PDB file of C-alpha atoms in Angstrom:
ATOM      1  CA  UNK O   1     133.176  95.512 155.069  1.00 56.00           C
ATOM      2  CA  UNK O   2     136.274  97.018 153.466  1.00 61.00           C
ATOM      3  CA  UNK O   3     138.362  93.984 154.434  1.00 64.00           C
ATOM      4  CA  UNK O   4     136.052  91.749 152.404  1.00 66.00           C
ATOM      5  CA  UNK O   5     134.896  89.626 155.348  1.00 73.00           C
ATOM      6  CA  UNK O   6     131.386  91.088 155.608  1.00 66.00           C
ATOM      7  CA  UNK O   7     128.614  88.763 154.463  1.00 71.00           C
ATOM      8  CA  UNK O   8     125.627  91.113 154.589  1.00 65.00           C
ATOM      9  CA  UNK O   9     123.983  92.052 151.340  1.00 65.00           C
ATOM     10  CA  UNK O  10     122.792  95.527 150.530  1.00 61.00           C
ATOM     11  CA  UNK O  11     119.042  96.036 150.191  1.00 64.00           C
ATOM     12  CA  UNK O  12     117.916  95.622 146.625  1.00 67.00           C
ATOM     13  CA  UNK O  13     115.162  98.223 146.741  1.00 71.00           C
ATOM     14  CA  UNK O  14     112.555  95.875 145.343  1.00 78.00           C
ATOM     15  CA  UNK O  15     110.018  93.422 146.702  1.00 88.00           C
ATOM     16  CA  UNK O  16     107.208  93.758 149.223  1.00 90.00           C
ATOM     17  CA  UNK O  17     109.219  95.723 151.800  1.00 90.00           C
ATOM     18  CA  UNK O  18     110.008  98.446 149.268  1.00 94.00           C
ATOM     19  CA  UNK O  19     106.381  98.470 148.107  1.00 94.00           C
ATOM     20  CA  UNK O  20     105.272  98.921 151.729  1.00 93.00           C
ATOM     21  CA  UNK O  21     107.779 101.771 152.125  1.00 94.00           C
ATOM     22  CA  UNK O  22     106.337 103.544 149.083  1.00 96.00           C
ATOM     23  CA  UNK O  23     102.728 103.128 150.250  1.00 96.00           C
ATOM     24  CA  UNK O  24     103.616 104.297 153.764  1.00 96.00           C
ATOM     25  CA  UNK O  25     105.416 107.352 152.397  1.00 97.00           C
ATOM     26  CA  UNK O  26     102.342 108.294 150.343  1.00 97.00           C
ATOM     27  CA  UNK O  27      99.988 107.605 153.255  1.00 97.00           C
ATOM     28  CA  UNK O  28     102.025 109.670 155.719  1.00 97.00           C
ATOM     29  CA  UNK O  29     102.063 112.543 153.242  1.00 98.00           C
ATOM     30  CA  UNK O  30      98.280 112.361 152.764  1.00 98.00           C
ATOM     31  CA  UNK O  31      97.688 112.243 156.542  1.00 98.00           C
ATOM     32  CA  UNK O  32      99.877 115.313 157.018  1.00 98.00           C
ATOM     33  CA  UNK O  33      98.121 117.216 154.221  1.00 98.00           C
ATOM     34  CA  UNK O  34      94.689 116.224 155.586  1.00 98.00           C
ATOM     35  CA  UNK O  35      95.625 117.458 159.067  1.00 98.00           C
ATOM     36  CA  UNK O  36      96.793 120.736 157.572  1.00 98.00           C
ATOM     37  CA  UNK O  37      93.529 121.131 155.621  1.00 98.00           C
ATOM     38  CA  UNK O  38      91.458 120.396 158.748  1.00 98.00           C
ATOM     39  CA  UNK O  39      93.409 123.005 160.712  1.00 98.00           C
ATOM     40  CA  UNK O  40      92.906 125.533 157.905  1.00 98.00           C
ATOM     41  CA  UNK O  41      89.165 124.845 157.737  1.00 98.00           C
ATOM     42  CA  UNK O  42      88.819 125.351 161.486  1.00 97.00           C
ATOM     43  CA  UNK O  43      90.874 128.555 161.293  1.00 97.00           C
ATOM     44  CA  UNK O  44      88.518 129.877 158.596  1.00 97.00           C
ATOM     45  CA  UNK O  45      85.552 129.036 160.840  1.00 96.00           C
ATOM     46  CA  UNK O  46      87.017 131.057 163.700  1.00 95.00           C
ATOM     47  CA  UNK O  47      87.041 134.160 161.486  1.00 95.00           C
ATOM     48  CA  UNK O  48      83.771 133.359 159.706  1.00 95.00           C
ATOM     49  CA  UNK O  49      80.556 135.344 159.886  1.00 93.00           C
ATOM     50  CA  UNK O  50      79.029 134.775 163.349  1.00 95.00           C
ATOM     51  CA  UNK O  51      75.774 133.435 161.899  1.00 94.00           C
ATOM     52  CA  UNK O  52      77.613 130.877 159.739  1.00 94.00           C
ATOM     53  CA  UNK O  53      79.861 129.953 162.648  1.00 95.00           C
ATOM     54  CA  UNK O  54      76.834 129.370 164.848  1.00 95.00           C
ATOM     55  CA  UNK O  55      75.115 127.226 162.185  1.00 94.00           C
ATOM     56  CA  UNK O  56      78.148 124.952 162.047  1.00 95.00           C
ATOM     57  CA  UNK O  57      79.086 125.039 165.757  1.00 93.00           C
ATOM     58  CA  UNK O  58      77.309 121.908 166.991  1.00 91.00           C
ATOM     59  CA  UNK O  59      78.458 119.595 164.208  1.00 96.00           C
ATOM     60  CA  UNK O  60      80.955 116.798 164.648  1.00 96.00           C
ATOM     61  CA  UNK O  61      83.896 116.695 162.256  1.00 96.00           C
ATOM     62  CA  UNK O  62      82.352 114.284 159.719  1.00 96.00           C
ATOM     63  CA  UNK O  63      79.111 116.274 159.497  1.00 97.00           C
ATOM     64  CA  UNK O  64      80.988 119.584 159.490  1.00 97.00           C
ATOM     65  CA  UNK O  65      83.098 118.498 156.513  1.00 97.00           C
ATOM     66  CA  UNK O  66      80.024 117.186 154.636  1.00 97.00           C
ATOM     67  CA  UNK O  67      78.135 120.431 155.274  1.00 96.00           C
ATOM     68  CA  UNK O  68      81.077 122.620 154.261  1.00 97.00           C
ATOM     69  CA  UNK O  69      81.610 120.582 151.081  1.00 96.00           C
ATOM     70  CA  UNK O  70      78.096 121.598 150.027  1.00 93.00           C
ATOM     71  CA  UNK O  71      78.589 125.329 150.600  1.00 89.00           C
ATOM     72  CA  UNK O  72      80.202 126.142 147.254  1.00 72.00           C
ATOM     73  CA  UNK O  73      77.844 127.773 144.791  1.00 66.00           C
ATOM     74  CA  UNK O  74      79.667 129.596 142.021  1.00 62.00           C
ATOM     75  CA  UNK O  75      76.545 130.165 139.952  1.00 59.00           C
ATOM     76  CA  UNK O  76      76.696 133.832 140.907  1.00 57.00           C
ATOM     77  CA  UNK O  77      79.795 135.963 141.111  1.00 59.00           C
ATOM     78  CA  UNK O  78      79.537 137.665 144.500  1.00 57.00           C
ATOM     79  CA  UNK O  79      83.058 139.060 144.573  1.00 60.00           C
ATOM     80  CA  UNK O  80      81.871 142.633 144.021  1.00 61.00           C
ATOM     81  CA  UNK O  81      78.682 142.437 146.127  1.00 71.00           C
ATOM     82  CA  UNK O  82      78.343 143.259 149.792  1.00 67.00           C
ATOM     83  CA  UNK O  83      78.207 139.504 150.555  1.00 82.00           C
ATOM     84  CA  UNK O  84      81.614 138.984 148.950  1.00 88.00           C
ATOM     85  CA  UNK O  85      83.407 137.953 152.148  1.00 89.00           C
ATOM     86  CA  UNK O  86      80.690 135.466 153.099  1.00 90.00           C
ATOM     87  CA  UNK O  87      80.746 134.037 149.570  1.00 90.00           C
ATOM     88  CA  UNK O  88      84.546 133.726 149.668  1.00 91.00           C
ATOM     89  CA  UNK O  89      84.251 132.015 153.060  1.00 94.00           C
ATOM     90  CA  UNK O  90      81.745 129.518 151.609  1.00 94.00           C
ATOM     91  CA  UNK O  91      84.002 128.817 148.644  1.00 94.00           C
ATOM     92  CA  UNK O  92      87.050 128.359 150.869  1.00 95.00           C
ATOM     93  CA  UNK O  93      85.252 126.079 153.332  1.00 97.00           C
ATOM     94  CA  UNK O  94      83.864 124.018 150.451  1.00 96.00           C
ATOM     95  CA  UNK O  95      87.233 123.618 148.769  1.00 96.00           C
ATOM     96  CA  UNK O  96      88.954 122.679 152.027  1.00 98.00           C
ATOM     97  CA  UNK O  97      86.218 120.183 152.933  1.00 98.00           C
ATOM     98  CA  UNK O  98      86.434 118.514 149.526  1.00 97.00           C
ATOM     99  CA  UNK O  99      90.227 118.354 149.875  1.00 98.00           C
ATOM    100  CA  UNK O 100      89.811 116.692 153.295  1.00 98.00           C
ATOM    101  CA  UNK O 101      87.425 114.128 151.786  1.00 98.00           C
ATOM    102  CA  UNK O 102      89.794 113.423 148.882  1.00 98.00           C
ATOM    103  CA  UNK O 103      92.772 112.995 151.213  1.00 98.00           C
ATOM    104  CA  UNK O 104      90.730 110.765 153.541  1.00 98.00           C
ATOM    105  CA  UNK O 105      89.840 108.560 150.562  1.00 98.00           C
ATOM    106  CA  UNK O 106      93.517 108.451 149.603  1.00 98.00           C
ATOM    107  CA  UNK O 107      94.552 107.432 153.139  1.00 97.00           C
ATOM    108  CA  UNK O 108      91.883 104.709 153.171  1.00 97.00           C
ATOM    109  CA  UNK O 109      93.011 103.416 149.764  1.00 97.00           C
ATOM    110  CA  UNK O 110      96.650 103.253 150.870  1.00 97.00           C
ATOM    111  CA  UNK O 111      95.720 101.503 154.127  1.00 95.00           C
ATOM    112  CA  UNK O 112      93.869  98.901 152.061  1.00 95.00           C
ATOM    113  CA  UNK O 113      96.867  98.437 149.786  1.00 96.00           C
ATOM    114  CA  UNK O 114      99.168  98.003 152.789  1.00 94.00           C
ATOM    115  CA  UNK O 115      96.794  95.494 154.377  1.00 92.00           C
ATOM    116  CA  UNK O 116      96.541  93.429 151.179  1.00 94.00           C
ATOM    117  CA  UNK O 117     100.331  93.519 150.796  1.00 94.00           C
ATOM    118  CA  UNK O 118     100.817  92.240 154.346  1.00 91.00           C
ATOM    119  CA  UNK O 119      98.082  89.600 153.910  1.00 91.00           C
ATOM    120  CA  UNK O 120      99.921  88.295 150.861  1.00 92.00           C
ATOM    121  CA  UNK O 121     103.489  88.376 152.170  1.00 90.00           C
ATOM    122  CA  UNK O 122     103.388  88.290 155.988  1.00 86.00           C
ATOM    123  CA  UNK O 123      99.885  87.428 157.307  1.00 85.00           C
ATOM    124  CA  UNK O 124     101.317  86.597 160.748  1.00 85.00           C
ATOM    125  CA  UNK O 125     101.918  90.338 161.233  1.00 81.00           C
ATOM    126  CA  UNK O 126      98.175  90.989 161.016  1.00 78.00           C
ATOM    127  CA  UNK O 127      97.567  88.526 163.845  1.00 80.00           C
ATOM    128  CA  UNK O 128     100.113  90.361 166.013  1.00 76.00           C
ATOM    129  CA  UNK O 129      98.525  93.702 165.081  1.00 70.00           C
ATOM    130  CA  UNK O 130      95.031  92.437 165.927  1.00 72.00           C
ATOM    131  CA  UNK O 131      96.174  91.188 169.353  1.00 75.00           C
ATOM    132  CA  UNK O 132      97.796  94.562 170.105  1.00 70.00           C
ATOM    133  CA  UNK O 133      94.617  96.407 169.107  1.00 67.00           C
ATOM    134  CA  UNK O 134      92.387  94.352 171.427  1.00 73.00           C
ATOM    135  CA  UNK O 135      94.528  94.797 174.563  1.00 69.00           C
ATOM    136  CA  UNK O 136      93.141  97.168 177.185  1.00 69.00           C
ATOM    137  CA  UNK O 137      94.846 100.541 177.289  1.00 61.00           C
ATOM    138  CA  UNK O 138      97.115 101.376 180.217  1.00 56.00           C
ATOM    139  CA  UNK O 139      95.885 104.971 180.270  1.00 52.00           C
TER     140      UNK O 139
END
């Protein structure tokens, strides 16, 4: 390179590859944040009121998140009442569940953007990806 014989060109930082890098960076960040929010929600459930914990125990993740998202009711201020901890638990579960939904939507949006980008610029990669997805697992 220093001798002047190198022929390689530096990456320009533009074009579809750079766009894909940006989308992947955002998607990876959203996936990480969603995982963190899911772990936090489940940690709150472990410490939650036994009755609430039992009500939510049999639900799968999707239903659990939908149910928790509906728990927030700030029409009354319960922070000074004897049900203050339960109310705070409801608020926290609701906020975390809505965050999980928002991050899931963001991940889905970014996956769609990546797919459209690949369809436009390198559709042969989608064929390779599809063939890898349909192979039987070795496990």
